[in-house]
Short mmCIF file of C-alpha atoms in Angstrom, two decimals:
data_model
loop_
_atom_site.label_atom_id
_atom_site.label_comp_id
_atom_site.label_asym_id
_atom_site.label_seq_id
_atom_site.Cartn_x
_atom_site.Cartn_y
_atom_site.Cartn_z
CA MET R 1 -12.06 -35.90 -45.47
CA LEU R 2 -12.68 -39.15 -43.60
CA PRO R 3 -10.09 -41.96 -43.80
CA LYS R 4 -11.17 -45.19 -45.46
CA ASN R 5 -13.73 -47.02 -43.39
CA PRO R 6 -13.12 -50.80 -43.11
CA ILE R 7 -16.78 -51.41 -44.08
CA LEU R 8 -16.26 -49.97 -47.59
CA GLY R 9 -14.29 -52.85 -49.06
CA LEU R 10 -16.78 -55.36 -47.73
CA CYS R 11 -19.73 -53.41 -49.06
CA GLN R 12 -18.21 -53.37 -52.54
CA GLN R 13 -18.17 -57.19 -52.52
CA ALA R 14 -21.55 -57.62 -50.85
CA THR R 15 -23.68 -60.37 -52.39
CA PHE R 16 -27.18 -61.67 -51.92
CA MET R 17 -27.37 -64.75 -49.66
CA THR R 18 -30.97 -65.83 -49.24
CA SER R 19 -34.52 -64.73 -48.52
CA ALA R 20 -36.50 -66.04 -45.56
CA ALA R 21 -40.24 -65.97 -44.99
CA LYS R 22 -39.79 -67.35 -41.46
CA VAL R 23 -37.08 -67.21 -38.81
CA ASP R 24 -36.20 -70.90 -39.21
CA GLN R 25 -35.31 -70.17 -42.85
CA CYS R 26 -32.66 -67.59 -41.93
CA PRO R 27 -28.92 -68.28 -42.33
CA ALA R 28 -26.97 -69.72 -39.41
CA ASP R 29 -27.28 -67.46 -36.37
CA GLU R 30 -23.58 -66.64 -36.02
CA GLY R 31 -21.31 -63.70 -36.64
CA LEU R 32 -22.86 -60.22 -36.67
CA GLU R 33 -25.56 -58.61 -38.74
CA VAL R 34 -27.28 -55.22 -38.93
CA ALA R 35 -30.92 -55.01 -39.97
CA PHE R 36 -32.51 -52.21 -41.99
CA ALA R 37 -36.10 -51.39 -41.04
CA GLY R 38 -38.63 -48.78 -42.00
CA ARG R 39 -42.04 -48.07 -43.41
CA SER R 40 -42.48 -49.15 -46.99
CA ASN R 41 -42.18 -45.62 -48.35
CA ALA R 42 -39.34 -44.39 -46.13
CA GLY R 43 -36.56 -44.98 -48.66
CA LYS R 44 -35.07 -48.07 -47.03
CA SER R 45 -33.91 -49.82 -50.23
CA SER R 46 -32.38 -46.60 -51.61
CA ALA R 47 -30.51 -46.07 -48.34
CA MET R 48 -29.11 -49.63 -48.35
CA ASN R 49 -28.00 -49.31 -51.96
CA THR R 50 -26.35 -45.95 -51.36
CA LEU R 51 -24.48 -47.11 -48.24
CA THR R 52 -23.14 -50.22 -49.97
CA HIS R 53 -22.45 -48.66 -53.40
CA ALA R 54 -24.42 -51.62 -54.81
CA SER R 55 -27.91 -52.52 -55.96
CA LEU R 56 -28.53 -54.96 -53.13
CA ALA R 57 -32.08 -54.02 -52.25
CA ARG R 58 -34.73 -53.73 -54.91
CA THR R 59 -36.29 -50.31 -55.16
CA SER R 60 -39.81 -50.00 -56.46
CA LYS R 61 -42.31 -47.27 -57.19
CA THR R 62 -44.84 -49.50 -55.46
CA PRO R 63 -43.92 -49.57 -51.77
CA GLY R 64 -44.42 -52.77 -49.85
CA ARG R 65 -42.78 -55.14 -52.31
CA THR R 66 -40.22 -56.38 -49.76
CA GLN R 67 -42.17 -59.27 -48.24
CA LEU R 68 -39.25 -61.37 -46.96
CA LEU R 69 -36.18 -61.11 -44.77
CA ASN R 70 -33.41 -60.62 -47.31
CA PHE R 71 -29.83 -61.41 -46.24
CA PHE R 72 -26.70 -59.99 -47.87
CA ARG R 73 -23.20 -61.34 -47.18
CA LEU R 74 -20.34 -58.93 -46.50
CA ASP R 75 -17.90 -61.66 -45.45
CA ASP R 76 -18.08 -64.93 -43.51
CA ASN R 77 -18.87 -63.10 -40.25
CA HIS R 78 -20.84 -60.01 -41.27
CA ARG R 79 -24.24 -59.55 -42.94
CA LEU R 80 -26.86 -56.93 -43.73
CA VAL R 81 -30.56 -57.75 -43.51
CA ASP R 82 -33.34 -55.99 -45.40
CA LEU R 83 -36.46 -56.34 -43.27
CA PRO R 84 -39.99 -56.34 -44.73
CA GLY R 85 -41.37 -52.89 -45.36
CA TYR R 86 -44.29 -52.16 -43.09
CA GLY R 87 -47.39 -50.02 -43.03
CA TYR R 88 -48.28 -49.59 -46.68
CA ALA R 89 -52.05 -49.22 -46.91
CA LYS R 90 -52.59 -51.21 -50.11
CA VAL R 91 -51.05 -54.39 -48.71
CA PRO R 92 -53.77 -56.86 -47.65
CA ILE R 93 -54.33 -57.14 -43.90
CA PRO R 94 -53.39 -60.87 -43.67
CA LEU R 95 -50.07 -60.16 -45.36
CA LYS R 96 -49.40 -57.26 -42.97
CA GLN R 97 -50.10 -59.56 -40.05
CA HIS R 98 -47.79 -62.21 -41.47
CA TRP R 99 -44.95 -59.68 -41.87
CA GLN R 100 -45.43 -58.31 -38.36
CA ARG R 101 -45.49 -61.76 -36.76
CA HIS R 102 -42.26 -62.92 -38.42
CA LEU R 103 -40.56 -59.54 -38.04
CA GLU R 104 -41.20 -59.70 -34.30
CA ALA R 105 -39.93 -63.29 -34.17
CA TYR R 106 -36.73 -62.32 -35.96
CA LEU R 107 -36.06 -59.28 -33.75
CA SER R 108 -36.69 -61.15 -30.53
CA SER R 109 -34.75 -64.36 -31.30
CA ARG R 110 -31.80 -63.47 -33.53
CA GLU R 111 -28.60 -63.69 -31.46
CA SER R 112 -26.34 -62.30 -34.20
CA LEU R 113 -28.36 -59.10 -34.58
CA ALA R 114 -25.96 -56.33 -33.49
CA GLY R 115 -28.04 -53.28 -34.29
CA VAL R 116 -30.83 -51.77 -36.39
CA PHE R 117 -30.88 -48.93 -38.88
CA LEU R 118 -34.35 -47.36 -38.86
CA MET R 119 -35.34 -45.27 -41.86
CA MET R 120 -37.77 -42.39 -41.24
CA ASP R 121 -39.00 -39.96 -43.91
CA ILE R 122 -37.94 -36.63 -42.39
CA ARG R 123 -41.28 -35.14 -43.43
CA HIS R 124 -43.26 -37.87 -41.65
CA PRO R 125 -41.21 -39.01 -38.63
CA LEU R 126 -42.13 -41.05 -35.57
CA THR R 127 -44.99 -42.99 -37.08
CA GLU R 128 -46.66 -45.80 -35.16
CA PHE R 129 -44.23 -48.30 -36.63
CA ASP R 130 -41.25 -46.09 -35.76
CA ARG R 131 -42.43 -45.83 -32.16
CA MET R 132 -42.91 -49.59 -31.99
CA MET R 133 -39.30 -50.09 -33.14
CA LEU R 134 -38.04 -47.53 -30.64
CA ASP R 135 -39.96 -49.22 -27.83
CA TRP R 136 -38.54 -52.59 -28.83
CA SER R 137 -34.95 -51.36 -29.06
CA ASN R 138 -35.24 -49.63 -25.71
CA ALA R 139 -36.71 -52.71 -24.00
CA SER R 140 -34.17 -55.09 -25.56
CA GLU R 141 -31.20 -52.68 -25.24
CA MET R 142 -30.54 -53.08 -28.96
CA PRO R 143 -28.52 -50.25 -30.57
CA LEU R 144 -30.69 -48.29 -33.01
CA HIS R 145 -29.55 -45.64 -35.47
CA ILE R 146 -32.08 -43.49 -37.31
CA LEU R 147 -31.60 -42.18 -40.84
CA LEU R 148 -33.90 -39.23 -41.53
CA THR R 149 -34.27 -40.01 -45.22
CA LYS R 150 -35.27 -37.66 -48.01
CA SER R 151 -33.69 -34.73 -46.16
CA ASP R 152 -33.00 -33.13 -49.51
CA LYS R 153 -36.75 -32.53 -49.78
CA LEU R 154 -36.39 -29.80 -47.15
CA ALA R 155 -34.28 -26.65 -47.17
CA PHE R 156 -31.06 -27.01 -45.17
CA GLY R 157 -32.32 -24.91 -42.23
CA ALA R 158 -35.64 -26.71 -42.11
CA ALA R 159 -33.89 -30.10 -42.19
CA LYS R 160 -31.60 -29.07 -39.31
CA ASN R 161 -34.56 -27.84 -37.27
CA ALA R 162 -36.41 -31.11 -37.93
CA LEU R 163 -33.36 -33.08 -36.83
CA LEU R 164 -33.12 -31.15 -33.55
CA ALA R 165 -36.86 -31.52 -32.88
CA ILE R 166 -36.78 -35.28 -33.54
CA GLN R 167 -33.68 -35.69 -31.35
CA ARG R 168 -35.50 -33.90 -28.51
CA ASP R 169 -38.59 -36.10 -28.91
CA ILE R 170 -36.50 -39.28 -28.93
CA ARG R 171 -34.44 -38.28 -25.87
CA LYS R 172 -37.66 -37.43 -24.01
CA GLY R 173 -39.40 -40.68 -24.93
CA TRP R 174 -36.56 -43.20 -25.20
CA GLY R 175 -33.45 -41.72 -23.59
CA ASP R 176 -29.99 -41.16 -25.05
CA GLY R 177 -29.39 -44.63 -26.51
CA VAL R 178 -30.69 -43.84 -29.99
CA SER R 179 -28.63 -41.91 -32.53
CA VAL R 180 -30.16 -39.80 -35.32
CA GLN R 181 -28.79 -38.20 -38.48
CA LEU R 182 -29.87 -36.52 -41.72
CA PHE R 183 -29.63 -38.67 -44.85
CA SER R 184 -30.31 -38.26 -48.54
CA ALA R 185 -29.64 -41.07 -51.02
CA PRO R 186 -29.78 -38.88 -54.18
CA LYS R 187 -27.51 -36.20 -52.67
CA ARG R 188 -25.36 -38.73 -50.80
CA GLN R 189 -25.82 -36.65 -47.67
CA GLY R 190 -24.79 -38.35 -44.44
CA VAL R 191 -23.33 -41.42 -46.15
CA GLU R 192 -19.91 -41.37 -44.40
CA GLU R 193 -21.52 -40.81 -41.00
CA ALA R 194 -23.88 -43.72 -41.48
CA GLN R 195 -21.10 -45.99 -42.72
CA LEU R 196 -19.07 -45.28 -39.57
CA VAL R 197 -22.05 -46.28 -37.41
CA LEU R 198 -22.53 -49.42 -39.52
CA ALA R 199 -18.86 -50.40 -39.08
CA GLN R 200 -19.10 -49.78 -35.36
CA LEU R 201 -22.18 -51.94 -34.96
CA LEU R 202 -20.49 -54.73 -36.90
CA GLY R 203 -17.46 -54.56 -34.63
CA MET R 204 -15.08 -53.31 -37.31
CA ILE R 205 -14.12 -50.17 -35.37
CA GLY R 206 -14.24 -49.42 -31.67
CA ASP R 207 -16.51 -47.20 -29.58
CA ASP R 208 -17.57 -43.62 -30.26
CA GLU R 209 -14.21 -42.25 -29.22
CA ASP R 210 -12.38 -44.56 -31.60
CA ALA R 211 -14.79 -43.57 -34.38
CA ARG R 212 -14.16 -39.89 -33.71
CA GLU R 213 -10.41 -40.43 -33.82
CA GLN R 214 -10.78 -42.25 -37.12
CA SER R 215 -13.00 -39.54 -38.57
CA GLU R 216 -10.54 -36.84 -37.46
CA GLY R 217 -7.64 -38.78 -38.97
#
């Protein structure tokens, strides 16, 4: 049983701040924030809602509805950011191009960005968008943590094998700087592990050793 993570109390009081279509519409670039990215059908909104115990991000049966940068306040110095979903085929090309342009501007210019959570459907990992995000995080030395969502769709053994295979591919292509875990919003699998990483990125707990000590009690 993990001890109480300092992020939990903040998540329970998380509130919507603002939406931004462009970088100059974002909140003041101060404090720390973690962004959530992923293809439109990778379960990003469900993951955010499960990690925060709140209905922060809107889930939809029509992927691609998140067209803005959506900011959520944890406290005066910490935020979560829901990035536009990307790659859904039915979204018009000009809108896709708009999203990509402003997503790239946000990622490259935001000083308060402390890390990125990247959602990948465990059945369809390492898409073109995923690889683009991995390339960017590697080049910019931005911490990136992958949630292999919908892991409940696979048998336990198959999910573990998929995790190991993806970890090998990522180490081979992008080194050891990217962390990966299994995650299921409906089954609440991997929630505590992800929350520890989130707290670490936001500076609420120390390095990996401190996190292990906390998890071991």
